[in-house]
mmCIF file of C-alpha atoms in Angstrom:
data_model
loop_
_atom_site.group_PDB
_atom_site.id
_atom_site.type_symbol
_atom_site.label_atom_id
_atom_site.label_comp_id
_atom_site.label_asym_id
_atom_site.label_seq_id
_atom_site.Cartn_x
_atom_site.Cartn_y
_atom_site.Cartn_z
ATOM 1 C CA UNK A 26 -226.690 68.585 20.662
ATOM 2 C CA UNK A 27 -223.735 69.833 22.704
ATOM 3 C CA UNK A 28 -224.019 68.211 26.118
ATOM 4 C CA UNK A 29 -221.363 69.108 28.648
ATOM 5 C CA UNK A 30 -220.546 69.109 32.317
ATOM 6 C CA UNK A 31 -222.041 72.246 33.846
ATOM 7 C CA UNK A 32 -220.345 71.782 37.206
ATOM 8 C CA UNK A 33 -216.801 71.894 38.512
ATOM 9 C CA UNK A 34 -217.176 68.554 40.310
ATOM 10 C CA UNK A 35 -219.795 65.793 40.600
ATOM 11 C CA UNK A 36 -220.082 66.650 44.297
ATOM 12 C CA UNK A 37 -220.841 70.257 43.358
ATOM 13 C CA UNK A 38 -223.616 69.130 41.021
ATOM 14 C CA UNK A 39 -225.185 67.074 43.789
ATOM 15 C CA UNK A 40 -225.000 70.048 46.140
ATOM 16 C CA UNK A 41 -226.719 72.374 43.655
ATOM 17 C CA UNK A 42 -229.456 69.831 42.936
ATOM 18 C CA UNK A 43 -230.004 69.406 46.682
ATOM 19 C CA UNK A 44 -230.379 73.178 47.022
ATOM 20 C CA UNK A 45 -232.898 73.172 44.158
ATOM 21 C CA UNK A 46 -234.909 70.321 45.685
ATOM 22 C CA UNK A 47 -235.014 72.066 49.056
ATOM 23 C CA UNK A 48 -236.100 75.353 47.466
ATOM 24 C CA UNK A 49 -238.972 73.672 45.639
ATOM 25 C CA UNK A 50 -240.453 72.672 49.000
ATOM 26 C CA UNK A 51 -241.336 76.362 49.317
ATOM 27 C CA UNK A 52 -243.348 76.385 46.075
ATOM 28 C CA UNK A 53 -246.385 78.395 47.112
ATOM 29 C CA UNK A 54 -249.044 76.593 45.053
ATOM 30 C CA UNK A 55 -249.977 72.968 44.340
ATOM 31 C CA UNK A 56 -247.773 71.828 41.470
ATOM 32 C CA UNK A 57 -246.672 69.007 39.233
ATOM 33 C CA UNK A 58 -243.414 68.522 37.366
ATOM 34 C CA UNK A 59 -242.748 66.998 33.983
ATOM 35 C CA UNK A 60 -240.089 66.685 31.319
ATOM 36 C CA UNK A 61 -240.877 67.946 27.821
ATOM 37 C CA UNK A 62 -238.890 66.720 24.847
ATOM 38 C CA UNK A 63 -237.317 69.376 22.589
ATOM 39 C CA UNK A 64 -234.858 69.295 19.720
ATOM 40 C CA UNK A 65 -232.285 70.699 22.201
ATOM 41 C CA UNK A 66 -232.828 68.166 24.963
ATOM 42 C CA UNK A 67 -235.461 67.612 27.612
ATOM 43 C CA UNK A 68 -236.912 70.643 29.405
ATOM 44 C CA UNK A 69 -238.020 70.490 33.034
ATOM 45 C CA UNK A 70 -241.357 72.216 33.695
ATOM 46 C CA UNK A 71 -243.144 72.980 36.965
ATOM 47 C CA UNK A 72 -246.897 73.521 36.439
ATOM 48 C CA UNK A 73 -249.405 75.205 38.761
ATOM 49 C CA UNK A 74 -252.950 76.507 38.413
ATOM 50 C CA UNK A 75 -256.062 75.260 36.664
ATOM 51 C CA UNK A 76 -255.387 73.460 33.408
ATOM 52 C CA UNK A 77 -258.173 75.456 31.733
ATOM 53 C CA UNK A 78 -256.698 78.859 32.635
ATOM 54 C CA UNK A 79 -254.652 80.970 30.163
ATOM 55 C CA UNK A 80 -251.022 79.888 29.924
ATOM 56 C CA UNK A 81 -248.273 81.899 31.620
ATOM 57 C CA UNK A 82 -244.648 80.900 30.967
ATOM 58 C CA UNK A 83 -241.962 81.848 33.530
ATOM 59 C CA UNK A 84 -238.315 81.929 32.380
ATOM 60 C CA UNK A 85 -235.507 82.423 34.900
ATOM 61 C CA UNK A 86 -232.130 84.057 34.337
ATOM 62 C CA UNK A 87 -228.557 82.821 34.007
ATOM 63 C CA UNK A 88 -226.996 80.916 36.883
ATOM 64 C CA UNK A 89 -230.372 80.046 38.417
ATOM 65 C CA UNK A 90 -233.431 77.868 37.924
ATOM 66 C CA UNK A 91 -237.204 77.870 38.312
ATOM 67 C CA UNK A 92 -236.974 77.893 42.106
ATOM 68 C CA UNK A 93 -236.730 81.705 41.888
ATOM 69 C CA UNK A 94 -240.499 81.745 41.211
ATOM 70 C CA UNK A 95 -241.421 79.663 44.265
ATOM 71 C CA UNK A 96 -242.784 82.551 46.297
ATOM 72 C CA UNK A 97 -244.720 84.063 43.377
ATOM 73 C CA UNK A 98 -246.333 80.871 42.080
ATOM 74 C CA UNK A 99 -249.498 81.199 44.163
ATOM 75 C CA UNK A 100 -250.131 84.783 43.031
ATOM 76 C CA UNK A 101 -249.966 83.805 39.362
ATOM 77 C CA UNK A 102 -251.694 80.440 39.696
ATOM 78 C CA UNK A 103 -254.935 81.982 40.865
ATOM 79 C CA UNK A 104 -255.564 83.329 37.355
ATOM 80 C CA UNK A 105 -253.205 81.446 35.049
ATOM 81 C CA UNK A 106 -251.962 77.983 34.226
ATOM 82 C CA UNK A 107 -248.350 78.634 35.183
ATOM 83 C CA UNK A 108 -245.428 76.814 33.590
ATOM 84 C CA UNK A 109 -241.985 77.541 35.068
ATOM 85 C CA UNK A 110 -239.392 76.193 32.658
ATOM 86 C CA UNK A 111 -235.723 75.508 33.409
ATOM 87 C CA UNK A 112 -233.491 76.928 30.688
ATOM 88 C CA UNK A 113 -231.087 74.451 29.081
ATOM 89 C CA UNK A 114 -227.472 74.665 30.181
ATOM 90 C CA UNK A 115 -228.277 76.319 33.525
ATOM 91 C CA UNK A 116 -228.277 74.880 37.087
ATOM 92 C CA UNK A 117 -231.749 73.380 36.833
ATOM 93 C CA UNK A 118 -233.115 70.055 35.663
ATOM 94 C CA UNK A 119 -233.281 70.666 31.925
ATOM 95 C CA UNK A 120 -230.708 69.192 29.548
ATOM 96 C CA UNK A 121 -227.047 70.148 30.180
ATOM 97 C CA UNK A 122 -226.969 71.517 26.678
ATOM 98 C CA UNK A 123 -226.180 75.070 25.579
ATOM 99 C CA UNK A 124 -227.812 75.856 22.241
ATOM 100 C CA UNK A 125 -226.158 78.689 20.305
ATOM 101 C CA UNK A 126 -227.385 82.186 21.085
ATOM 102 C CA UNK A 127 -227.050 83.157 17.435
ATOM 103 C CA UNK A 128 -229.712 81.821 15.108
ATOM 104 C CA UNK A 129 -233.124 80.299 15.895
ATOM 105 C CA UNK A 130 -232.130 77.685 18.504
ATOM 106 C CA UNK A 131 -233.731 79.246 21.574
ATOM 107 C CA UNK A 132 -236.901 80.250 19.717
ATOM 108 C CA UNK A 133 -237.139 76.669 18.454
ATOM 109 C CA UNK A 134 -236.518 75.333 21.958
ATOM 110 C CA UNK A 135 -239.351 77.360 23.494
ATOM 111 C CA UNK A 136 -241.652 76.486 20.587
ATOM 112 C CA UNK A 137 -240.977 72.803 21.295
ATOM 113 C CA UNK A 138 -241.752 73.354 24.992
ATOM 114 C CA UNK A 139 -245.085 75.036 24.210
ATOM 115 C CA UNK A 140 -245.976 72.368 21.669
ATOM 116 C CA UNK A 141 -245.125 69.631 24.154
ATOM 117 C CA UNK A 142 -247.365 71.267 26.746
ATOM 118 C CA UNK A 143 -250.196 71.642 24.245
ATOM 119 C CA UNK A 144 -250.062 75.450 24.498
ATOM 120 C CA UNK A 145 -250.884 77.391 21.341
ATOM 121 C CA UNK A 146 -250.460 80.895 22.792
ATOM 122 C CA UNK A 147 -249.160 82.201 26.092
ATOM 123 C CA UNK A 148 -248.075 85.189 28.094
ATOM 124 C CA UNK A 149 -244.314 85.148 28.609
ATOM 125 C CA UNK A 150 -242.543 86.468 31.709
ATOM 126 C CA UNK A 151 -238.753 86.351 31.712
ATOM 127 C CA UNK A 152 -235.964 87.830 33.804
ATOM 128 C CA UNK A 153 -232.523 88.774 32.450
ATOM 129 C CA UNK A 154 -231.426 85.921 30.133
ATOM 130 C CA UNK A 155 -234.911 84.450 30.481
ATOM 131 C CA UNK A 156 -236.298 87.745 29.169
ATOM 132 C CA UNK A 157 -233.913 87.449 26.218
ATOM 133 C CA UNK A 158 -235.272 83.944 25.517
ATOM 134 C CA UNK A 159 -238.833 85.287 25.718
ATOM 135 C CA UNK A 160 -237.901 88.034 23.262
ATOM 136 C CA UNK A 161 -236.263 85.525 20.948
ATOM 137 C CA UNK A 162 -239.497 83.577 20.732
ATOM 138 C CA UNK A 163 -241.718 86.666 20.555
ATOM 139 C CA UNK A 164 -239.932 88.109 17.523
ATOM 140 C CA UNK A 165 -239.912 84.709 15.814
ATOM 141 C CA UNK A 166 -243.560 83.804 16.479
ATOM 142 C CA UNK A 167 -245.376 86.952 17.697
ATOM 143 C CA UNK A 168 -248.767 85.427 16.877
ATOM 144 C CA UNK A 169 -248.261 82.952 19.737
ATOM 145 C CA UNK A 170 -247.542 85.590 22.405
ATOM 146 C CA UNK A 171 -250.499 87.286 24.115
ATOM 147 C CA UNK A 172 -248.429 89.552 26.350
ATOM 148 C CA UNK A 173 -244.733 89.923 27.093
ATOM 149 C CA UNK A 174 -243.143 90.875 30.419
ATOM 150 C CA UNK A 175 -239.424 91.666 30.406
ATOM 151 C CA UNK A 176 -237.642 91.943 33.754
ATOM 152 C CA UNK A 177 -234.168 93.524 33.339
ATOM 153 C CA UNK A 178 -233.874 92.043 29.824
ATOM 154 C CA UNK A 179 -230.714 91.327 27.888
ATOM 155 C CA UNK A 180 -230.355 91.873 24.163
ATOM 156 C CA UNK A 181 -231.792 95.397 23.889
ATOM 157 C CA UNK A 182 -228.658 97.453 24.612
ATOM 158 C CA UNK A 183 -225.115 96.361 25.515
ATOM 159 C CA UNK A 184 -224.466 95.554 29.169
ATOM 160 C CA UNK A 185 -222.500 98.029 31.260
ATOM 161 C CA UNK A 186 -218.727 97.635 30.814
ATOM 162 C CA UNK A 187 -218.313 98.750 34.425
ATOM 163 C CA UNK A 188 -220.201 95.661 35.589
ATOM 164 C CA UNK A 189 -217.854 93.348 33.717
ATOM 165 C CA UNK A 190 -214.796 94.927 35.311
ATOM 166 C CA UNK A 191 -216.409 94.796 38.765
ATOM 167 C CA UNK A 192 -217.402 91.149 38.354
ATOM 168 C CA UNK A 193 -213.907 90.158 37.214
ATOM 169 C CA UNK A 194 -212.280 92.114 40.008
ATOM 170 C CA UNK A 195 -214.463 90.698 42.764
ATOM 171 C CA UNK A 196 -214.022 87.163 41.428
ATOM 172 C CA UNK A 197 -210.384 87.390 42.540
ATOM 173 C CA UNK A 198 -211.500 87.530 46.188
ATOM 174 C CA UNK A 199 -213.121 84.107 46.396
ATOM 175 C CA UNK A 200 -216.267 83.622 48.455
ATOM 176 C CA UNK A 201 -216.073 87.141 49.914
ATOM 177 C CA UNK A 202 -216.035 88.602 46.386
ATOM 178 C CA UNK A 203 -218.975 86.440 45.309
ATOM 179 C CA UNK A 204 -221.011 87.591 48.302
ATOM 180 C CA UNK A 205 -220.219 91.241 47.608
ATOM 181 C CA UNK A 206 -221.109 90.960 43.921
ATOM 182 C CA UNK A 207 -224.346 89.112 44.714
ATOM 183 C CA UNK A 208 -225.362 91.755 47.245
ATOM 184 C CA UNK A 209 -224.633 94.468 44.666
ATOM 185 C CA UNK A 210 -226.893 92.707 42.155
ATOM 186 C CA UNK A 211 -229.835 92.981 44.578
ATOM 187 C CA UNK A 212 -229.341 96.712 45.146
ATOM 188 C CA UNK A 213 -231.178 98.110 48.186
ATOM 189 C CA UNK A 214 -233.910 95.467 48.229
ATOM 190 C CA UNK A 215 -234.600 93.559 51.428
ATOM 191 C CA UNK A 216 -233.211 90.145 50.520
ATOM 192 C CA UNK A 217 -234.836 87.167 52.282
ATOM 193 C CA UNK A 218 -232.594 85.323 54.719
ATOM 194 C CA UNK A 219 -230.380 82.735 53.070
ATOM 195 C CA UNK A 220 -230.909 83.874 49.478
ATOM 196 C CA UNK A 221 -227.478 85.442 49.000
ATOM 197 C CA UNK A 222 -225.839 82.380 50.524
ATOM 198 C CA UNK A 223 -227.736 80.101 48.104
ATOM 199 C CA UNK A 224 -226.700 82.202 45.097
ATOM 200 C CA UNK A 225 -223.075 82.140 46.244
ATOM 201 C CA UNK A 226 -223.149 78.375 46.813
ATOM 202 C CA UNK A 227 -224.488 77.753 43.301
ATOM 203 C CA UNK A 228 -221.836 80.102 41.874
ATOM 204 C CA UNK A 229 -219.102 78.152 43.678
ATOM 205 C CA UNK A 230 -220.006 74.921 41.900
ATOM 206 C CA UNK A 231 -221.549 75.962 38.571
ATOM 207 C CA UNK A 232 -219.659 76.829 35.383
ATOM 208 C CA UNK A 233 -221.369 79.936 33.964
ATOM 209 C CA UNK A 234 -221.883 80.333 30.260
ATOM 210 C CA UNK A 235 -219.399 82.830 28.851
ATOM 211 C CA UNK A 236 -220.113 85.343 26.104
ATOM 212 C CA UNK A 237 -222.503 88.166 25.346
ATOM 213 C CA UNK A 238 -226.180 87.870 24.461
ATOM 214 C CA UNK A 239 -226.722 89.064 20.866
ATOM 215 C CA UNK A 240 -228.644 92.304 20.433
ATOM 216 C CA UNK A 241 -231.976 92.302 18.630
ATOM 217 C CA UNK A 242 -232.209 94.313 15.429
ATOM 218 C CA UNK A 243 -234.648 97.174 14.899
ATOM 219 C CA UNK A 244 -236.647 95.039 12.489
ATOM 220 C CA UNK A 245 -236.959 92.283 15.095
ATOM 221 C CA UNK A 246 -238.142 94.691 17.796
ATOM 222 C CA UNK A 247 -240.783 96.065 15.417
ATOM 223 C CA UNK A 248 -242.404 92.625 15.470
ATOM 224 C CA UNK A 249 -243.343 93.104 19.139
ATOM 225 C CA UNK A 250 -246.922 94.285 18.595
ATOM 226 C CA UNK A 251 -248.316 92.557 21.702
ATOM 227 C CA UNK A 252 -248.722 94.477 24.999
ATOM 228 C CA UNK A 253 -245.278 94.622 26.611
ATOM 229 C CA UNK A 254 -244.206 95.474 30.156
ATOM 230 C CA UNK A 255 -240.620 96.441 30.978
ATOM 231 C CA UNK A 256 -239.658 96.197 34.652
ATOM 232 C CA UNK A 257 -236.330 97.327 36.065
ATOM 233 C CA UNK A 258 -234.598 98.544 39.181
ATOM 234 C CA UNK A 259 -233.161 102.014 39.596
ATOM 235 C CA UNK A 260 -229.915 100.482 40.935
ATOM 236 C CA UNK A 261 -229.263 97.860 38.242
ATOM 237 C CA UNK A 262 -225.474 97.618 37.981
ATOM 238 C CA UNK A 263 -225.585 95.330 34.927
ATOM 239 C CA UNK A 264 -227.991 97.053 32.512
ATOM 240 C CA UNK A 265 -228.985 100.633 31.770
ATOM 241 C CA UNK A 266 -232.775 100.459 31.965
ATOM 242 C CA UNK A 267 -233.201 104.037 30.747
ATOM 243 C CA UNK A 268 -231.458 103.134 27.498
ATOM 244 C CA UNK A 269 -233.474 99.922 27.234
ATOM 245 C CA UNK A 270 -236.695 101.866 27.662
ATOM 246 C CA UNK A 271 -235.627 104.478 25.110
ATOM 247 C CA UNK A 272 -234.849 101.857 22.475
ATOM 248 C CA UNK A 273 -238.067 99.921 23.045
ATOM 249 C CA UNK A 274 -240.129 103.109 22.778
ATOM 250 C CA UNK A 275 -238.745 103.632 19.275
ATOM 251 C CA UNK A 276 -240.165 100.344 18.031
ATOM 252 C CA UNK A 277 -242.819 98.914 20.393
ATOM 253 C CA UNK A 278 -246.303 100.470 20.031
ATOM 254 C CA UNK A 279 -247.843 99.053 23.241
ATOM 255 C CA UNK A 280 -245.198 99.537 25.946
ATOM 256 C CA UNK A 281 -245.645 99.963 29.693
ATOM 257 C CA UNK A 282 -242.721 100.598 32.043
ATOM 258 C CA UNK A 283 -242.422 99.999 35.770
ATOM 259 C CA UNK A 284 -239.409 101.240 37.720
ATOM 260 C CA UNK A 285 -238.689 99.698 41.124
ATOM 261 C CA UNK A 286 -236.912 102.276 43.340
ATOM 262 C CA UNK A 287 -233.725 100.936 44.915
ATOM 263 C CA UNK A 288 -233.992 97.554 43.209
ATOM 264 C CA UNK A 289 -230.976 96.087 41.481
ATOM 265 C CA UNK A 290 -230.595 93.643 38.621
ATOM 266 C CA UNK A 291 -231.788 90.630 40.638
ATOM 267 C CA UNK A 292 -235.398 91.616 41.269
ATOM 268 C CA UNK A 293 -237.522 90.431 44.182
ATOM 269 C CA UNK A 294 -241.325 90.341 44.484
ATOM 270 C CA UNK A 295 -242.146 91.590 41.004
ATOM 271 C CA UNK A 296 -245.573 89.938 40.937
ATOM 272 C CA UNK A 297 -247.575 93.027 42.049
ATOM 273 C CA UNK A 298 -246.334 95.057 39.072
ATOM 274 C CA UNK A 299 -246.640 92.101 36.703
ATOM 275 C CA UNK A 300 -250.144 91.140 37.801
ATOM 276 C CA UNK A 301 -251.359 94.730 37.572
ATOM 277 C CA UNK A 302 -250.181 94.784 33.965
ATOM 278 C CA UNK A 303 -251.638 91.377 33.153
ATOM 279 C CA UNK A 304 -255.015 92.251 34.658
ATOM 280 C CA UNK A 305 -255.325 95.554 32.777
ATOM 281 C CA UNK A 306 -253.753 94.779 29.404
ATOM 282 C CA UNK A 307 -256.078 93.371 26.770
ATOM 283 C CA UNK A 308 -255.585 89.853 25.461
ATOM 284 C CA UNK A 309 -256.014 89.592 21.723
ATOM 285 C CA UNK A 310 -258.948 87.671 20.334
ATOM 286 C CA UNK A 311 -258.410 84.318 18.739
ATOM 287 C CA UNK A 312 -257.767 84.636 15.003
ATOM 288 C CA UNK A 313 -260.718 83.797 12.765
#
C-alpha cells in the first residue's frame, strides 16, 4: 500500500475534515457510517435506507467526498439501500492511499467494499472519477452490476486539452483563479450558497492526484451489457459528452442518455434523471 500525506499541512487536513463533518449534518436521510476493510486500505461508507432494499452504490469524483450526495440521499433511500463510499486517496475518510489506475486495483477495491458490506450485486452511480471507478468494476465483474449510471464519466474519450490549459492558467491567480475555475465547472447551474467556497477551500489544502485516467478498450466496453445511463451537461468544459455518447453507442446495447441544458462538469440535482432511469429500467433476474 502507498500511504501518503494528501494535504499541504496538518492544519489544512483538519480544516477539510471539519468541512466534511459539517456537510454531513445536512445528510437528508437517517444514516450510519462504517469502515470496510479492503486490500487497499479501509473504506469509509455512509449507509441509508432499509437494509432489505436493493443496493445502490454512490461514488464521488476527484477532489471531493461522499458529502456531495447529502441532498440526494433521501430521494434514493426511499427505494434503495444506499451506500456512499469515499474513494481512497481523496479528501474523505477512506485510506490516504492511491492505488494505481492501471491494472485491476480499483476493481479489486470496490469488490472488497461490496464483499465487506455483504452485497452480491448492486446498481452503481458514479460521477467523473467515481464513474470511472464504477466502469472499472463493471467491466471486470459485469455479473455483479444490475444497472450503471455514469455522470460525466472519465475513461471513455480523452479530456479536453483546452480544459487543462485553462486550469493551469487560472491556477496562477491564487484563490481568485480557483473560484473562477470552480464556477466554470458548474456551468450555468444555480449553485447553492457556499458550495463554491467549500470547493475552493478544499482545493487550497488538498494535493490533487496528477495524471490521466486510462481509457477503456473497445473489448472492455463491450462487457457493459447491463442497462446504462449516461448523464452530462451541455456546458461541460472538461469532457466532450457528445463524443462519449458516440463511443458508448458503438459498444453498449442498452444505453440511455440524459442531457442537462446549461449544466457543466460538476452536476447538481441529478437524482430526478437517475431515479427515472432506475424506476423504468429492468433489473436482471437472479441467475439460476
